[in-house]
Tab-separated table of C-alpha atoms in Angstrom:
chain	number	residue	atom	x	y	z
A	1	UNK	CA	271.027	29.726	226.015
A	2	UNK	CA	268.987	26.626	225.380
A	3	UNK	CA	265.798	28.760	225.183
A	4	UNK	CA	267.704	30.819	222.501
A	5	UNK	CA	268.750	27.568	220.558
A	6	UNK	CA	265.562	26.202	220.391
A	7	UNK	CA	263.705	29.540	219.120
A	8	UNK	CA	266.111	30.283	216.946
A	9	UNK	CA	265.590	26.654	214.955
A	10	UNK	CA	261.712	27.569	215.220
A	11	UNK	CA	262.787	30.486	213.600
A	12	UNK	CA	264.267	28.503	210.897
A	13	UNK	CA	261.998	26.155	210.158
A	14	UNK	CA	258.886	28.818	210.311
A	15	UNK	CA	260.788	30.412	207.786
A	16	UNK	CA	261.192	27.653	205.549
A	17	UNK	CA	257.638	26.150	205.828
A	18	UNK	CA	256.755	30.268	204.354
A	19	UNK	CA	258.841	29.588	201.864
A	20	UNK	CA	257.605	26.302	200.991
A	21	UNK	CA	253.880	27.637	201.430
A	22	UNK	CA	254.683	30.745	198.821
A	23	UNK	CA	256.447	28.422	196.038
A	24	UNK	CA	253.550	26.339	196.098
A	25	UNK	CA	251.248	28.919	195.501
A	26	UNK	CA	253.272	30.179	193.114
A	27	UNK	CA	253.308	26.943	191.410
A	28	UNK	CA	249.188	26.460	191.951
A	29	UNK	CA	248.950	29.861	189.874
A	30	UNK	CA	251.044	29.154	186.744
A	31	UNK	CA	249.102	26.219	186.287
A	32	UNK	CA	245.994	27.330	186.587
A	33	UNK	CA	247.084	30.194	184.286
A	34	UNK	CA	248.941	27.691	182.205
A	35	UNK	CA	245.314	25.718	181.938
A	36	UNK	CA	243.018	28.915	181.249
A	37	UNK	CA	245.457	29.385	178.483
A	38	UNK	CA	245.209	25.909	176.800
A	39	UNK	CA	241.540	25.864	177.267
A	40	UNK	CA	240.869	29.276	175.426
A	41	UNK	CA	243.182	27.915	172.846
A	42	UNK	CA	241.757	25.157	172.488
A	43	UNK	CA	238.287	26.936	171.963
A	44	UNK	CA	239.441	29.692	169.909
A	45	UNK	CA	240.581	26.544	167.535
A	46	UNK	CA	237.381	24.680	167.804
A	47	UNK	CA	235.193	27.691	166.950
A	48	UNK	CA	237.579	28.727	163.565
A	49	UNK	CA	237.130	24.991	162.746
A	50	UNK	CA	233.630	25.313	163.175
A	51	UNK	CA	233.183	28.887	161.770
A	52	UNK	CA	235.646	29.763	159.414
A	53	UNK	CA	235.993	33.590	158.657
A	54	UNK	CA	233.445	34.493	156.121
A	55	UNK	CA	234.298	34.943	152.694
A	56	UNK	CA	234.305	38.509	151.029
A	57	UNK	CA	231.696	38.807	147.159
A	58	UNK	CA	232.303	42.503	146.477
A	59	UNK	CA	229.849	43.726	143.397
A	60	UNK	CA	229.044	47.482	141.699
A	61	UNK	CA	226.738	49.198	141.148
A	62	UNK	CA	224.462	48.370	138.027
A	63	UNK	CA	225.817	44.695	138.057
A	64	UNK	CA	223.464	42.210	138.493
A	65	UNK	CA	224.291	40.193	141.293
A	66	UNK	CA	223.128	36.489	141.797
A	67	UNK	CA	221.297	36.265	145.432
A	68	UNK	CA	219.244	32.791	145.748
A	69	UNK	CA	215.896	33.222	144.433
A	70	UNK	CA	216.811	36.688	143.209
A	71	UNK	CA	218.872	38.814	140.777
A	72	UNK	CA	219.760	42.144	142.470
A	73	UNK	CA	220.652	45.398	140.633
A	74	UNK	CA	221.782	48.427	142.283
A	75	UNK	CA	220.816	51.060	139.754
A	76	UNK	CA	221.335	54.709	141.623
A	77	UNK	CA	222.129	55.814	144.953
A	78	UNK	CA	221.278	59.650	146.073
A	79	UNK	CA	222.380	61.516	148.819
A	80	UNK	CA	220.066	64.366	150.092
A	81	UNK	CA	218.317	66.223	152.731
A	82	UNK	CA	215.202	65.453	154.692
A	83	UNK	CA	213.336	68.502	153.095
A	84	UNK	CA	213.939	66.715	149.138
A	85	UNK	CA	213.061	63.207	150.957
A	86	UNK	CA	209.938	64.163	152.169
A	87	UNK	CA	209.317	66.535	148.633
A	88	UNK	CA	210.141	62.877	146.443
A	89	UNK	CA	209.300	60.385	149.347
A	90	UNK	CA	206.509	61.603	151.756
A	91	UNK	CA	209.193	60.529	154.411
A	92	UNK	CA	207.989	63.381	157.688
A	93	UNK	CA	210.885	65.283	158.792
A	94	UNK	CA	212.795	65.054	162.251
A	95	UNK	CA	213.745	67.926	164.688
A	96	UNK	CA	217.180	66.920	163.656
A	97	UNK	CA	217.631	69.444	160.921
A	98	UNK	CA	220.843	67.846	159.846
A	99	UNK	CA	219.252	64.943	159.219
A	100	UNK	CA	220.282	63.590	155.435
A	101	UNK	CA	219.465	59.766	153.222
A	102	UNK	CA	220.748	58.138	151.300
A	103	UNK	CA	217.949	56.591	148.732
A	104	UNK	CA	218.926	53.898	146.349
A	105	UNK	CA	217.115	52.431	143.717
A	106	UNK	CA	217.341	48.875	143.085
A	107	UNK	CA	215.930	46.384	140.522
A	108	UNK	CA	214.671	42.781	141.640
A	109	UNK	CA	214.265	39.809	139.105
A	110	UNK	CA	212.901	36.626	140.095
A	111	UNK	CA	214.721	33.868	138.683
A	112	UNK	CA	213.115	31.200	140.669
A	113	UNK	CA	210.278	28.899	139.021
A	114	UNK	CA	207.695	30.076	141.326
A	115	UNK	CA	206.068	33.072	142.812
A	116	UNK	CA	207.696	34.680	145.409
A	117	UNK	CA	206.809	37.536	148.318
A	118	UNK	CA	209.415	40.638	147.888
A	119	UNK	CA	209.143	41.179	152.068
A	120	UNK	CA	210.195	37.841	152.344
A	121	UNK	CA	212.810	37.468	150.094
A	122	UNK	CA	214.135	41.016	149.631
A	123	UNK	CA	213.529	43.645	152.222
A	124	UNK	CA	214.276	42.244	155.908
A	125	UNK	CA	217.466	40.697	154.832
A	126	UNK	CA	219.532	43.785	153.134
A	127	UNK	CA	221.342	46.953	155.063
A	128	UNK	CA	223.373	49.710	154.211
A	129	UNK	CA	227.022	49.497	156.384
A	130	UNK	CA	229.703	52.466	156.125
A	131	UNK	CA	232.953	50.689	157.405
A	132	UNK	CA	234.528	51.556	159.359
A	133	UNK	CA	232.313	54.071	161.431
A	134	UNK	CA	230.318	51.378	162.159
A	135	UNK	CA	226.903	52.188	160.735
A	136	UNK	CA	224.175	49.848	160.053
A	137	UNK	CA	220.737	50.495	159.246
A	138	UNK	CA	218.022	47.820	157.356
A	139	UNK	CA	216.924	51.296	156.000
A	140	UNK	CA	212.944	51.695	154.995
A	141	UNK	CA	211.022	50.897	151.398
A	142	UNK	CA	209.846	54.329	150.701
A	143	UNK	CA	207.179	54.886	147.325
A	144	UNK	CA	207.046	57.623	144.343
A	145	UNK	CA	204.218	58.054	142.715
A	146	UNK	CA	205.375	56.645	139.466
A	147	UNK	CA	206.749	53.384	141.427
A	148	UNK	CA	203.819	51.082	141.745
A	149	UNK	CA	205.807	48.272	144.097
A	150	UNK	CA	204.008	44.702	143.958
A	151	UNK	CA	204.344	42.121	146.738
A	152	UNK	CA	204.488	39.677	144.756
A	153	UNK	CA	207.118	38.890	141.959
A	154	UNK	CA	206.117	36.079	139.273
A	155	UNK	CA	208.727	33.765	137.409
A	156	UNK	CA	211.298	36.228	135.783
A	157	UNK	CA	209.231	39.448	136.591
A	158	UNK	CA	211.495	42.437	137.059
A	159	UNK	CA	210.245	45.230	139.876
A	160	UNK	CA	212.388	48.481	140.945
A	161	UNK	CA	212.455	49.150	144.661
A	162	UNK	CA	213.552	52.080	146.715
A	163	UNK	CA	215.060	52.170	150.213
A	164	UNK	CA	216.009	54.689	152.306
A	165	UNK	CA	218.553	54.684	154.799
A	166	UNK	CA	218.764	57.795	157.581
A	167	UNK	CA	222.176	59.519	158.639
A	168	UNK	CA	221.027	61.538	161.269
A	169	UNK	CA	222.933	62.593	164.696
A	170	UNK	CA	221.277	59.072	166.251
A	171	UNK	CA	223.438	57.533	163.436
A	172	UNK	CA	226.561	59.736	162.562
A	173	UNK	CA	226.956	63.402	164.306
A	174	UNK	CA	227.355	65.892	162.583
A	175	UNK	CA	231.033	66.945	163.035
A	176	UNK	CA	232.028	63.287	162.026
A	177	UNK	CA	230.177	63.097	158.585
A	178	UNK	CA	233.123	64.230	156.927
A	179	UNK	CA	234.611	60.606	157.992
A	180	UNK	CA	231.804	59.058	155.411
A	181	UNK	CA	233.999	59.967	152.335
A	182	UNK	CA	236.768	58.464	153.970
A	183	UNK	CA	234.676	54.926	154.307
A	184	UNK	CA	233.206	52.368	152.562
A	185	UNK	CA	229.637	52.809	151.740
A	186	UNK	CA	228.004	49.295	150.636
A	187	UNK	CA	224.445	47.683	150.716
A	188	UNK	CA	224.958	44.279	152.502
A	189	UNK	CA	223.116	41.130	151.084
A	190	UNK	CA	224.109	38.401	153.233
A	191	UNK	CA	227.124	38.399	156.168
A	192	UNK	CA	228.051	34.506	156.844
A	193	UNK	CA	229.053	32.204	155.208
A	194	UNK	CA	229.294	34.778	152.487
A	195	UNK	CA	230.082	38.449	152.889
A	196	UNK	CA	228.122	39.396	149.642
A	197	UNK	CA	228.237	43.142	148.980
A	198	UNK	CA	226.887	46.118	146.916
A	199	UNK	CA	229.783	48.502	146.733
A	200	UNK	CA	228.008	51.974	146.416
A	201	UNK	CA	230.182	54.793	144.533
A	202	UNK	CA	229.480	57.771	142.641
A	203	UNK	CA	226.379	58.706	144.846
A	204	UNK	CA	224.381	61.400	143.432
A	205	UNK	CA	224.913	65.023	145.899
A	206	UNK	CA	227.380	63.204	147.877
């Protein structure tokens, strides 16, 4: 009976020390949870302090828009198939035979007091975006005969520029194009701190 006794309050206090052991982890979790919490808050509030959300410039199409050294002017935009692209463009066509562009045609003023270099200033740092599908494309300076580009733009010289951007099944598939007319179609000039945008309606064969 003794031997009983005594295993029985082993029992006991094996069953309390458990209990003891599991509270305390229990405890060690919520506040490490509880900390993970404060320090993602506390970083999610630091970098919105830091980097507020951008604000939106939305412009149309043959408005002159006011970008740094540059005046832009979005003065068409044309929606066709490779077979007219390479006719107008010289662009070669892809085994993708559903492969369309759009081609815009856009004017560039220099308003600065000095020379400046069109690649620099103009073509690396524009896009076409269709939200919310997700496309993005720089898009490619394309020529037509009549279009003699220059690289260089003097003081208040005006030059018109075209740019190409592919929809192809790398892009968009086929069965979703449809989606496009449900979107918005822009030409992006700058993202942060400024969302500065070409809204693009009325697009020729579109």
């Amino acid at each position: 009976m003794m031997y009983s006794d005594d295993n029985k309050a082993n029992k006991i206090r094996k069953t309390k020390k458990t209990k003891k052991t599991k509270k305390s982890k229990k405890t060690a979790i919520i506040v490490v949870a509880v900390l993970i919490v404060i320090i993602w808050l506390a970083g999610y509030i630091d970098i919105n302090t830091r980097f507020p959300k951008a604000e939106s410039e939305t412009y149309n199409m043959n408005e002159w828009v006011d970008n740094g050294n540059i005046n832009i002017r979005v003065n068409s935009a044309q929606y066709m198939d490779q077979e007219k692209v390479y006719d107008l463009y010289g662009i070669e066509p892809i085994k993708d035979t559903s492969t369309h562009y759009f081609i815009l045609s856009i004017d560039v003023l220099n308003r600065s007091d000095n020379e400046i270099n069109l690649a620099k200033e103009f073509y690396g740092n524009i896009a076409m975006d269709i939200y919310p599908l997700g496309y993005h494309n720089i898009g490619e300076r394309v020529h037509r005969e009549d279009n003699n580009v220059k690289k260089m733009l003097k003081k208040d010289e005006q030059q018109e520029v075209i740019f190409a951007f592919i929809i192809s099944d790398g892009s968009i598939r086929e069965d979703r194009r449809w989606m496009m007319h449900k979107s918005q179609i822009y030409m992006t000039l700058s993202n942060y701190p400024i969302h500065k945008m070409i809204m693009l309606d009325n697009i020729e064969g579109f």
